Coordinates of C-alpha atoms and ligand atoms in Angstrom, one line a residue:
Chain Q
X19 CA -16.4 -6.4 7.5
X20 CA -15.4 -9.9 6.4
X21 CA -15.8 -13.4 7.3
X22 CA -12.4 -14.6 8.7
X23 CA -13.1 -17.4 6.0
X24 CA -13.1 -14.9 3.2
X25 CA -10.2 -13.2 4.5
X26 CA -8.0 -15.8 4.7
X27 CA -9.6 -17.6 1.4
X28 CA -8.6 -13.9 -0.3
X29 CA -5.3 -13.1 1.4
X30 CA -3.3 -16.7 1.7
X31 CA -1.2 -17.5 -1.5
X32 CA 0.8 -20.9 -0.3
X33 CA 0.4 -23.8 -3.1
X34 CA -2.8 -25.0 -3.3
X35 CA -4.6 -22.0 -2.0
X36 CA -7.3 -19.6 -3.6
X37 CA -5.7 -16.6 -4.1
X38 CA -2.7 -18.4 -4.6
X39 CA -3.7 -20.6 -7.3
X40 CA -4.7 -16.8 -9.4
X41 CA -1.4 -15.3 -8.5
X42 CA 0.0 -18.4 -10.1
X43 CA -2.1 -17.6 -13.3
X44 CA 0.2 -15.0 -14.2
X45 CA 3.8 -13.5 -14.5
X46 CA 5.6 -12.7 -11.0
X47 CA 8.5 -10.2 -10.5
X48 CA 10.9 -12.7 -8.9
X49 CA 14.0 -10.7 -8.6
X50 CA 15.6 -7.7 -9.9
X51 CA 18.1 -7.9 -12.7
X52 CA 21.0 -6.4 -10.4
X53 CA 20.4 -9.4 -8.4
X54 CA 22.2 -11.7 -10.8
X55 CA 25.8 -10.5 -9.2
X56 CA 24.9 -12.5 -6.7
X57 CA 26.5 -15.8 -7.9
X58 CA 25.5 -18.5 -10.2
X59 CA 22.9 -19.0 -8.0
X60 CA 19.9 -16.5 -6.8
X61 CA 17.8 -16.8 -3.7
X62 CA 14.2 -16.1 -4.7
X63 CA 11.4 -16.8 -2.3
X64 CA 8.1 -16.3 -3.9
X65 CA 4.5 -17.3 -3.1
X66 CA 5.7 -19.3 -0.3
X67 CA 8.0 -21.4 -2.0
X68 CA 11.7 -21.5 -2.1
X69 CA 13.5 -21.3 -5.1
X70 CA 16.9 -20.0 -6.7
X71 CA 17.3 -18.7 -10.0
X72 CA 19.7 -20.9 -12.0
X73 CA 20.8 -21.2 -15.6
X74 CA 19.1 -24.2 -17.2
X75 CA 19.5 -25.6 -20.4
X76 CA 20.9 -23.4 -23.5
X77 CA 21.8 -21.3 -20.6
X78 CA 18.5 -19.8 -20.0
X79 CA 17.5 -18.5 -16.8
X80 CA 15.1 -20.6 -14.6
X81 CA 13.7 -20.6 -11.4
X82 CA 14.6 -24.2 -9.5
X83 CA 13.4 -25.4 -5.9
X84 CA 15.7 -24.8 -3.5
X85 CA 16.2 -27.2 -0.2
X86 CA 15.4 -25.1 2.8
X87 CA 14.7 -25.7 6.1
X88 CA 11.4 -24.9 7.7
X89 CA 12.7 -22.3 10.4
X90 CA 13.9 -19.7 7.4
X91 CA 13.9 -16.8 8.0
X92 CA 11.0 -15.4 4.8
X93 CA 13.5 -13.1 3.6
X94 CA 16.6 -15.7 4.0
X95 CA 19.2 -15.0 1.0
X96 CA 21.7 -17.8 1.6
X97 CA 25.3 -17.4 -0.4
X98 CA 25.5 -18.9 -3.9
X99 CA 27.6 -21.5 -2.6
X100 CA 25.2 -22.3 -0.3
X101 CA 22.4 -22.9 -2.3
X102 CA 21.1 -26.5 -2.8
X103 CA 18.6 -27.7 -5.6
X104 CA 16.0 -30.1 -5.0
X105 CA 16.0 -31.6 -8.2
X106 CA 13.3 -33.2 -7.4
X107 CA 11.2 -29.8 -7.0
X108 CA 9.3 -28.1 -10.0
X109 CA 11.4 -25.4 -11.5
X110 CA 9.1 -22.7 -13.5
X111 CA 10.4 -20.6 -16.6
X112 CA 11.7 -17.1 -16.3
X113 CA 11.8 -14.0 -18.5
X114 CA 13.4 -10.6 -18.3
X115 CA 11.2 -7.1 -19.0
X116 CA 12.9 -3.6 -18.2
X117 CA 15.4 -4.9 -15.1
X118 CA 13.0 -7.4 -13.3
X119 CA 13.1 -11.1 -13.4
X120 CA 9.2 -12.6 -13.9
X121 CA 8.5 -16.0 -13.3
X122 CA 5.7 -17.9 -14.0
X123 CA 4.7 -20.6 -11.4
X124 CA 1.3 -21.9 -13.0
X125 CA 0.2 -25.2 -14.5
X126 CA -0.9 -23.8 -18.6
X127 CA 1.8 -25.4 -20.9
X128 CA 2.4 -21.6 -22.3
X129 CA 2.4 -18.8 -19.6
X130 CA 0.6 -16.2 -20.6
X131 CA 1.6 -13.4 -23.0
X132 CA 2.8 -10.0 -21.6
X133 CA 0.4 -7.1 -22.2
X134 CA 2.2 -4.3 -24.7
X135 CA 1.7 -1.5 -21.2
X136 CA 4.0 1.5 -21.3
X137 CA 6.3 0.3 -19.0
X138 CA 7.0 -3.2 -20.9
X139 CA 7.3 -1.6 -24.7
X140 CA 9.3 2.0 -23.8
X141 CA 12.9 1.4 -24.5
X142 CA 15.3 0.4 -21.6
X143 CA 16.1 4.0 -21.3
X144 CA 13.2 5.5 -20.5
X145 CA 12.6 3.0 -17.1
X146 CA 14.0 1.9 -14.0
X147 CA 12.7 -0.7 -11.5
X148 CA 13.5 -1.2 -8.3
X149 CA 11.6 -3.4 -5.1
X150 CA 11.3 -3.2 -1.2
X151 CA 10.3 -4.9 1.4
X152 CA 6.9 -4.5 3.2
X153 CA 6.4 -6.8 6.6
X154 CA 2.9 -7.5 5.7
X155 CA 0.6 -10.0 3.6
X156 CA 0.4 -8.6 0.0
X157 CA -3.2 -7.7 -0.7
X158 CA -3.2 -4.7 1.8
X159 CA -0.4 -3.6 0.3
X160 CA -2.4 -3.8 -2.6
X161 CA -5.4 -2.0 -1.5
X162 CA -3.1 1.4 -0.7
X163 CA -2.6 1.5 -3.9
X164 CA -6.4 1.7 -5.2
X165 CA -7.3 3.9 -2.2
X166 CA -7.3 7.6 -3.8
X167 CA -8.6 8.7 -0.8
X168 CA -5.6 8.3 1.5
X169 CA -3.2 11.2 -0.3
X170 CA -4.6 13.5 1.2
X171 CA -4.2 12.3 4.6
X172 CA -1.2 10.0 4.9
X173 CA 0.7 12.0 2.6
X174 CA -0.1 15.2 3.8
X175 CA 2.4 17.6 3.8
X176 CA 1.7 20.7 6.3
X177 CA 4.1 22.7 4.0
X178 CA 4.5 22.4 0.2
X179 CA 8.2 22.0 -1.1
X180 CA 9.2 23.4 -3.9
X181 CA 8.4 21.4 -7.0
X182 CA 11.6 21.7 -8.9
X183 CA 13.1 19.8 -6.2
X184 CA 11.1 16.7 -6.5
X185 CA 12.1 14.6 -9.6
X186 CA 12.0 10.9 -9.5
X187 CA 9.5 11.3 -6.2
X188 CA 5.8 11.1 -5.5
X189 CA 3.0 14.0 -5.6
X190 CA 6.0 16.9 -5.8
X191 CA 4.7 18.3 -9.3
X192 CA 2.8 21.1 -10.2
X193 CA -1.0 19.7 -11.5
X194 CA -1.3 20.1 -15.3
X195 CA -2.3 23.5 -16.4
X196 CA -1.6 25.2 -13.0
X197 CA 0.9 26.4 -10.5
X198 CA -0.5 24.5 -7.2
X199 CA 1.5 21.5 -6.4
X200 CA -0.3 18.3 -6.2
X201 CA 0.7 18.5 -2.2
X202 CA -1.7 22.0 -2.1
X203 CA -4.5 20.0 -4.2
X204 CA -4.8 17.0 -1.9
X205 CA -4.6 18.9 1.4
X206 CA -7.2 21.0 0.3
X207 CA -9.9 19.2 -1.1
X208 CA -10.1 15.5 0.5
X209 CA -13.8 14.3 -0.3
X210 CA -12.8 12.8 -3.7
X211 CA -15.4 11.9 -5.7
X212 CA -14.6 8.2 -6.9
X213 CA -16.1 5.9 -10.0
X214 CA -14.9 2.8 -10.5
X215 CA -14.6 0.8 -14.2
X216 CA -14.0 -2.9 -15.2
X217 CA -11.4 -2.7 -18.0
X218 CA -10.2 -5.3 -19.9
X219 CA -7.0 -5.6 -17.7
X220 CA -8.6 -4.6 -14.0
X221 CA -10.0 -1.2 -13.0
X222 CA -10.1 2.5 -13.8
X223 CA -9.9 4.1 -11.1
X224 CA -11.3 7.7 -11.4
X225 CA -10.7 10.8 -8.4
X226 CA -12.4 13.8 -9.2
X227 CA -11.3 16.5 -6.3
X228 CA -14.1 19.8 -6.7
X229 CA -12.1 22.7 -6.3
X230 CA -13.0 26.7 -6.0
X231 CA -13.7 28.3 -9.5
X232 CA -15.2 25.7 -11.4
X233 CA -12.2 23.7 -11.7
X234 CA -11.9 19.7 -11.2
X235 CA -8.8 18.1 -10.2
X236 CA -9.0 14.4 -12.4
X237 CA -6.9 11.6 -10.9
X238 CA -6.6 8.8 -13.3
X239 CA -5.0 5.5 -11.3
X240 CA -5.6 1.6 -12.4
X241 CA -5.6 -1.7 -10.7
X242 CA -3.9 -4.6 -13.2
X243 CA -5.0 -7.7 -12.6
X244 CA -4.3 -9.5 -10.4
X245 CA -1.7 -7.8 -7.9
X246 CA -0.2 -4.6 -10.0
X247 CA -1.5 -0.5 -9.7
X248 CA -0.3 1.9 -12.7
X249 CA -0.8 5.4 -11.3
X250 CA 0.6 9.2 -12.3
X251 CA 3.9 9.9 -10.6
X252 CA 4.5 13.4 -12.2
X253 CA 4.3 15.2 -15.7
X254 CA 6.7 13.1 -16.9
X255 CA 6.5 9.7 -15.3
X256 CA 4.0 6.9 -14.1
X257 CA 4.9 4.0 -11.4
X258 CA 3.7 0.3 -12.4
X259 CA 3.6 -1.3 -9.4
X260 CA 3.2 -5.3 -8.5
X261 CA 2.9 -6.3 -4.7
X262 CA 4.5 -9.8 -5.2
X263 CA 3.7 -12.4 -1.9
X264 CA 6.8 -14.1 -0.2
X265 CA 4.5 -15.6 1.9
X266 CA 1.4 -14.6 3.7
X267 CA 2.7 -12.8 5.8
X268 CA 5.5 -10.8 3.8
X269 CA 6.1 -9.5 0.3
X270 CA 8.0 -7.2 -2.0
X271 CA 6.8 -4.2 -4.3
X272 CA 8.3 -4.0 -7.4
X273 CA 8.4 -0.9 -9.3
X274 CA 9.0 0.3 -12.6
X275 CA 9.1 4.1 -13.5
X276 CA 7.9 4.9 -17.3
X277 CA 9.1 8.2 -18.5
X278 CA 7.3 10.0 -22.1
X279 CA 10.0 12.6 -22.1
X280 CA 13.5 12.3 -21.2
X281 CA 15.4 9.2 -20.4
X282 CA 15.0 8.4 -17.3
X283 CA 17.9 9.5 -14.9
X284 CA 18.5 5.9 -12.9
X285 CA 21.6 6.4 -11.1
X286 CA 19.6 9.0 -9.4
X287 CA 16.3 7.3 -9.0
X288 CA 18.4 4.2 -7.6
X289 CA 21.2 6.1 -5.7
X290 CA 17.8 8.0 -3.5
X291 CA 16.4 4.4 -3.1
X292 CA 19.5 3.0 -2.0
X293 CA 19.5 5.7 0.8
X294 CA 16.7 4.1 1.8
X295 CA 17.1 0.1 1.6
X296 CA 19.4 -2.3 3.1
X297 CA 20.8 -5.1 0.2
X298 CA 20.5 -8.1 -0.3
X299 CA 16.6 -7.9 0.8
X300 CA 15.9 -4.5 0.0
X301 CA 14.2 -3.8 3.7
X302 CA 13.5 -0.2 4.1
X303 CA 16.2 1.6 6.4
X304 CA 12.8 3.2 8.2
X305 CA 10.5 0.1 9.7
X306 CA 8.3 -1.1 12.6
X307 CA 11.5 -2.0 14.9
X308 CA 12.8 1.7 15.0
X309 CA 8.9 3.2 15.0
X310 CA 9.7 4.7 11.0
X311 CA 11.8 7.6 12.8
X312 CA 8.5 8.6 13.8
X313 CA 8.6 12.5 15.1
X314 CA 5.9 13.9 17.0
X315 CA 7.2 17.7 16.9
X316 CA 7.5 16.5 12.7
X317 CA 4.2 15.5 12.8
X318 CA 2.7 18.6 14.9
X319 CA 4.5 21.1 12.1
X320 CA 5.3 19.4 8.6
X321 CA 3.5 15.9 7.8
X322 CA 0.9 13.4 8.8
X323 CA 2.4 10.9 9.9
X324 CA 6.3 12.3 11.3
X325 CA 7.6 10.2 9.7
X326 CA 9.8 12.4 6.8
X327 CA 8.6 13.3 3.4
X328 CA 9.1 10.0 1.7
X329 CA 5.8 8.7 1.0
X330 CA 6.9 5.2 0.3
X331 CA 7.8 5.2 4.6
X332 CA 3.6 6.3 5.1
X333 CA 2.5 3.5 2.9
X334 CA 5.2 0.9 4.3
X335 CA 3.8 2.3 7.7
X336 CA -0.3 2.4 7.0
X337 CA -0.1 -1.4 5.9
X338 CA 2.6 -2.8 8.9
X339 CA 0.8 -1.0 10.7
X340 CA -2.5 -3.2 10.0
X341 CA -0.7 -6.8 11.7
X342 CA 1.1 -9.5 9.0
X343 CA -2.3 -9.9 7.7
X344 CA -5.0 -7.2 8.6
X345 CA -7.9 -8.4 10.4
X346 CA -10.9 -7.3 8.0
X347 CA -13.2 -9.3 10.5
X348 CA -13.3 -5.4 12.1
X349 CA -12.4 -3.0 9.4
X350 CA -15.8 -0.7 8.2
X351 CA -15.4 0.5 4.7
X352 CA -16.6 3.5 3.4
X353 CA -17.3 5.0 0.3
X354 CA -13.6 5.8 -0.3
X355 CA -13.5 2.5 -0.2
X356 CA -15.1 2.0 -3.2
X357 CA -12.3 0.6 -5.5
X358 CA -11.3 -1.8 -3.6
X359 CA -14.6 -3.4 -2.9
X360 CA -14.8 -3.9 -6.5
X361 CA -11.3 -5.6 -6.7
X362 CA -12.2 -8.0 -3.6
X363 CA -15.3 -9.1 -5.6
X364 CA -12.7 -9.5 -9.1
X365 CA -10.4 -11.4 -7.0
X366 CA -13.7 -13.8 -5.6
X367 CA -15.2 -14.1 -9.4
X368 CA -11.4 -15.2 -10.5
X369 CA -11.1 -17.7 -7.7
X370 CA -14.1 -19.0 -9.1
X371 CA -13.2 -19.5 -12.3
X372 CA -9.8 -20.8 -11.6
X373 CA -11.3 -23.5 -9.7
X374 CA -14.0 -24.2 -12.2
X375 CA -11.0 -24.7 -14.7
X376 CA -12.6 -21.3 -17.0
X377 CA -9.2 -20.0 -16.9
X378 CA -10.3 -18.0 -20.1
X379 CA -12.9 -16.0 -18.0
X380 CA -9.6 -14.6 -16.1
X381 CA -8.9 -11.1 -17.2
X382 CA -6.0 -10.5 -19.8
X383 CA -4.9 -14.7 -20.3
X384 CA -6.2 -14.5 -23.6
X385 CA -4.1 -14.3 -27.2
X386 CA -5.8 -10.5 -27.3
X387 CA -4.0 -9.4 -23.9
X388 CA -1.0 -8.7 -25.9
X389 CA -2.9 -6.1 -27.9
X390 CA -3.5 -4.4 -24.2
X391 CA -1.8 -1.0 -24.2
X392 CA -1.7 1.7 -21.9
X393 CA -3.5 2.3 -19.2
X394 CA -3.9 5.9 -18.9
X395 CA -2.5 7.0 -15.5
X396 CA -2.6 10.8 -15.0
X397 CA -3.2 13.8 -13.0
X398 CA -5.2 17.1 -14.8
X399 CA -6.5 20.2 -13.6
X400 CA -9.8 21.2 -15.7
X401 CA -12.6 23.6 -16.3
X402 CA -15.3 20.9 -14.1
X403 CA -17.7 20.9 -17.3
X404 CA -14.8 19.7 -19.3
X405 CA -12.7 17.4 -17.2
X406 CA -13.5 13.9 -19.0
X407 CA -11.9 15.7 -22.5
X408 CA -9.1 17.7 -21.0
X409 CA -7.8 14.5 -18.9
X410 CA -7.9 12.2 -22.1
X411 CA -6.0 15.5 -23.9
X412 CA -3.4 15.9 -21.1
X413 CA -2.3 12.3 -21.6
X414 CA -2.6 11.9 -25.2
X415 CA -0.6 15.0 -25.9
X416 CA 2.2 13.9 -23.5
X417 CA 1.8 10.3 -25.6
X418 CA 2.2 12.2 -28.8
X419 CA 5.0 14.3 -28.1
X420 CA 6.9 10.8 -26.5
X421 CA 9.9 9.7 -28.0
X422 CA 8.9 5.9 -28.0
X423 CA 5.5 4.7 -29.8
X424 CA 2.9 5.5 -26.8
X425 CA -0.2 5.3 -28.7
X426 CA -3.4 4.0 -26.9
Chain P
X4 CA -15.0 -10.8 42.4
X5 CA -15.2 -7.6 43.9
X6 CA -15.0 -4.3 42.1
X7 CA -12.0 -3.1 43.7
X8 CA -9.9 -5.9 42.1
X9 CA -11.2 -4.9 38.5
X10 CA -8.8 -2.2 38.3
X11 CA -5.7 -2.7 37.0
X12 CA -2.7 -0.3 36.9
X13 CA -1.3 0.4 33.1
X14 CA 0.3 3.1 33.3
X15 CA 1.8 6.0 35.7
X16 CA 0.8 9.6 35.1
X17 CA 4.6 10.9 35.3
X18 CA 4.6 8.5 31.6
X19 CA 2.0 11.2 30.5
X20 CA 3.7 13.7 31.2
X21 CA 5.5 14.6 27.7
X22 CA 4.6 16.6 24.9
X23 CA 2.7 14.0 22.9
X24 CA 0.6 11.9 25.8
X25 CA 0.3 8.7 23.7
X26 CA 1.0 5.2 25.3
X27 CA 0.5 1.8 23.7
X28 CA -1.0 -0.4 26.4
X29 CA -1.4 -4.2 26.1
X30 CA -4.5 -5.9 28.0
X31 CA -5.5 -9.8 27.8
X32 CA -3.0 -9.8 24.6
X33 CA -4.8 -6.8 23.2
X34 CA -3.9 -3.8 22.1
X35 CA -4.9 -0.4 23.1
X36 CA -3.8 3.0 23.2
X37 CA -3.8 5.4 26.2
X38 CA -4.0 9.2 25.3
X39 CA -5.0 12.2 27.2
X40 CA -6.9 14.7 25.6
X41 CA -7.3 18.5 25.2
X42 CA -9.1 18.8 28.4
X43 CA -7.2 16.7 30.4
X44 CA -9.0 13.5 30.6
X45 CA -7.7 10.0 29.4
X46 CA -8.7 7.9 27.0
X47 CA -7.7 3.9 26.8
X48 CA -9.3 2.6 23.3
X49 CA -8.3 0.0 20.5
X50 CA -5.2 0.5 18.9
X51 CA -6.5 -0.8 15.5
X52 CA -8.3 1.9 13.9
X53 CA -11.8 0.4 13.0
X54 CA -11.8 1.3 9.1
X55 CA -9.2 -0.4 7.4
X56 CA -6.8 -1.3 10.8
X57 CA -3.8 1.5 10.6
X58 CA -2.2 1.4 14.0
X59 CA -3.9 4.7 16.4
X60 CA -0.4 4.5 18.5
X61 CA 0.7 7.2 15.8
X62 CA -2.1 9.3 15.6
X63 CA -2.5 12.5 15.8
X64 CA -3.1 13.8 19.1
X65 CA -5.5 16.9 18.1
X66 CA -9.1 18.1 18.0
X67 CA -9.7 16.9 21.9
X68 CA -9.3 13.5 20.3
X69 CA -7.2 11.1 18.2
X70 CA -6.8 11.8 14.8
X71 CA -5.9 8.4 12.4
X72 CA -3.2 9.3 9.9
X73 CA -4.6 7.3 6.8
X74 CA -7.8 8.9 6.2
X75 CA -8.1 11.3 9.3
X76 CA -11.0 9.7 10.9
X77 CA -10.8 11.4 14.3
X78 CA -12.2 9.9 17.9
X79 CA -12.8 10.9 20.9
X80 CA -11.6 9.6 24.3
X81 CA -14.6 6.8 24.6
X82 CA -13.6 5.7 21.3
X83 CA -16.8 7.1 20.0
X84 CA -15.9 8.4 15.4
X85 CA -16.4 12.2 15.5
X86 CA -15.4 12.7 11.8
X87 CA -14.7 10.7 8.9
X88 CA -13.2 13.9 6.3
X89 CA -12.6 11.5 3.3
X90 CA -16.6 10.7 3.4
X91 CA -19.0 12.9 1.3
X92 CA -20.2 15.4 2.7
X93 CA -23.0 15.1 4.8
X94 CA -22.6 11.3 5.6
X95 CA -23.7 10.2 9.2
X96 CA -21.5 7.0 9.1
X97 CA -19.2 8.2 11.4
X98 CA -22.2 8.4 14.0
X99 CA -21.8 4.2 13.8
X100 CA -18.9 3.5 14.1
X101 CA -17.4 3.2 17.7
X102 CA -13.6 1.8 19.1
X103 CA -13.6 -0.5 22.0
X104 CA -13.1 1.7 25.1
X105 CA -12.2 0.5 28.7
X106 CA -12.6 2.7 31.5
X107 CA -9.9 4.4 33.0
X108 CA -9.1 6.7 36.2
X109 CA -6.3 8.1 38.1
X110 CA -5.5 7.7 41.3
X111 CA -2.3 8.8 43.3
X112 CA -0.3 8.9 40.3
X113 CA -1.2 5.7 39.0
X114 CA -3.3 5.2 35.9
X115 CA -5.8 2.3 36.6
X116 CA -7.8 0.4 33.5
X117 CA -11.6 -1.7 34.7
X118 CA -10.3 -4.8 33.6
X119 CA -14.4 -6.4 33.4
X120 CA -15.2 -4.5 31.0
X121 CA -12.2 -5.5 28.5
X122 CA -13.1 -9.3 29.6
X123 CA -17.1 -8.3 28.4
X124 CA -15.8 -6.9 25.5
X125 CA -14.2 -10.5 24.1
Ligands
FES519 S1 -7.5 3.2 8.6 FE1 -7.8 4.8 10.0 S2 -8.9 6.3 8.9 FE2 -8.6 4.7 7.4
FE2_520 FE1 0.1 6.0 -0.7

């Protein structure tokens, strides 16, 4: 449990906030690429402003205050023609990186530098991106996604699909060096064992799963500072994922899937998400207002939660689930909780420093973060004695057989 | 105020009578959840699961309790943490950790909450 103080000092992100004020340290997904058809003009509303994307001098792409009224709806996405600049308002620079628009609403003269991660130096091929909308604050989004605990609840399936049928989705491959999919391996064995590392961009997250016959299963997931997760999708790909405030009570994830072996296939990684979103603001088909399709007979037989076999719906569904912006005044965390007590204390050390002015004590807005590579997401099955050097060997041999430099 | 008017009428047992007896009740502006379990008796507790605040309504009715579906911790009908499966092994957390739980009974049909106690509860 937390103070309500604390709560709301870690959760709200409006100008002139704590959290707020390191969100606006560093680089923001602000829109997708595909969102540029829209017009000369882009609705964007980020970290409870309201802005448009315009084209600024030389033609470059900026982000501009739009006028709004009070009463807008957080998700509003007015018509081109019906977007007004304040010209009066601050307009912040923009930059493009594999499909998604980043903006950068601090005060430094030079926004920081973009770390070299997989997703930002593999070639346009080999990634997609692609955002929804989650009716909640952003940092309990964010904790879902350093929680390794909850796969083997919330995403529970009863049954186990087959995993040839599951590319470009979640948990549906076999684990390295076996034949049980991942599905089987988190149903049985939910006590994960969890360490937690300070890295030079955030955390290592490490799940160690004790199975029968001497065998460990390794999950490898990170935390990127400040708002981002980078985490093992399958054999083939990891998710980089940034839970990006509208305001406090709303925000987007934005997602970009790395592949190390084939191009990635993205007419079919955006025509299944498509199925599942609503344009222009990307709110999931599946929400609180129709209960998430929730099936009790589904839930009795086949999943957790009844509420289908796309996982996104049981993360969308844990965090809405919490209120706009969950009370931690009554939450009890546990051991599995682990990772995310260490990110709260990150957060409080870089609210600190901001406000001290050490912005150089913030993780990765130094010269050297551009020299940041990786980090390591993956999923291994291994002898238990061995698990450390078979889950470094698993990744780098996928890293040395990948098409694009994925050294580390 | 005498006892009698303490109770309250929430809900009616024919809306129990379904597969899944789950109910989302609303008290004073709070939220709760009504839910009978494998025995028979009812069960009016928080709706807000007390570890990280997933929303009980969709649990899983099972275990002569309610079962949270983000890390399974299961209670019983006075609210009371039987389990916590994502916790090591021998942990005795769960033993601590306790939903707010109004007292219900049914009478005639009707399903009838002790309103005091939700009002000591604040
Ligand atoms: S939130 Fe209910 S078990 Fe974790
Ligand atoms: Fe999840």
């Amino acid at each position: 449990m937390i103070s309500k103080q604390l709560n709301d000092q870690i959760t709200r992100i409006g100008p002139g906030s704590d959290a707020g004020m390191v969100l606006r340290h560093y680089w923001q997904p602000a829109a997708l690429i595909e969102e540029l058809d829209h017009g000369d003009k882009v609705p964007v509303n980020l970290l409870g402003e309201r802005l448009a994307l315009v084209r600024g001098a030389n033609n470059q792409l900026i982000l501009a205050t739009r006028i709004a009224t009070i009463d807008e709806p957080a998700t509003h996405y007015p018509a081109s023609k019906d977007i007004l600049i304040d010209t009066l308002g601050p307009t912040y620079p923009v930059a493009e990186r594999k499909g998604i628009l980043f903006a950068y609403l601090g005060k430094q003269k030079t926004p920081p530098a973009f770390p070299n991660f997989d997703c930002f130096r593999a070639p346009d091929s080999h990634v997609f991106a692609f955002k929804g909308l989650w009716q909640c604050n952003w940092l309990q989004a964010l904790e879902v996604g350093i929680d390794p605990a909850h796969a083997s609840f919330l995403h529970r399936f009863l049954e186990d699909e087959n995993p040839a049928e599951g590319y470009g989705k979640q948990f549906r491959d076999k684990a390295e060096g076996t034949n049980m999919p991942i599905t089987q391996v988190l149903r049985e064995y939910p006590r994960p064992d969890i360490t937690v590392d300070e890295t030079k961009f955030g955390l290592k997250i490490t799940a160690l799963r004790h199975m029968d016959h001497g065998l460990t299963h390794v999950r490898i997931t990170n935390q990127i500072f400040p708002q981002a997760i980078c985490i093992p999708m399958s054999r083939e790909m990891i998710i980089t994922q940034w839970h990006v405030p509208v305001d406090d009570e709303t925000c987007y994830w934005y997602t970009m899937f790395t592949s190390f072996a084939k191009p990635v296939d993205k007419a079919l990684m955006r025509a299944q998400r498509l199925k599942e979103h609503s344009l222009p603001t990307y709110a999931p088909l599946k929400n609180r207002a129709n209960d998430y399709h929730y099936n009790p007979q589904e839930q009795a037989t086949q999943t957790y939660t009844g509420m289908g076999l796309d996982i996104n719906v049981h993360d969308q569904w844990a965090v809405e689930g919490m209120g706009r912006v969950q009370d931690r005044t009554q939450e009890h965390l546990g051991r599995s909780d682990k990772a995310i007590i260490r990110y709260r204390r990150m957060l409080r050390a870089a609210i600190a420093a901001a406000a001290a002015g050490n912005v150089s004590d913030l993780p990765m807005l130094g010269p050297e973060a551009a020299d940041i590579t990786g980090p390591v997401s993956n999923d291994a099955i291994a002898d238990t004695h061995l698990w450390q050097d078979i889950s470094r060997n698993a990744d780098m041999t996928r890293r040395a057989h990948c098409s694009w430099d994925a050294t580390v | 105020m005498n006892a009698q008017n303490d109770w309250r009428v929430i809900a009616t047992t024919e809306q129990l009578n379904v597969a899944r007896p789950v109910l989302a009740v609303t008290l004073d502006n709070r939220p709760y959840v009504l839910f009978r379990d494998d025995t028979g008796s009812l069960g009016l507790i928080g709706r807000h699961c007390p570890h990280r605040g997933a929303d009980l309504l969709y649990g899983r009715l099972e275990d002569n309790g309610l079962r949270c579906p983000f890390h399974g911790w299961h209670f019983d009908r006075t609210g009371q943490c039987m389990e916590q499966p994502a916790e090591p092994e021998g942990s005795k957390m769960y033993t601590q950790i306790k939903v707010p739980m109004i007292q219900v009974r049914e009478i005639g049909g009707e399903i009838q909450a002790l309103i005091s106690q939700s009002e000591a509860l604040q």
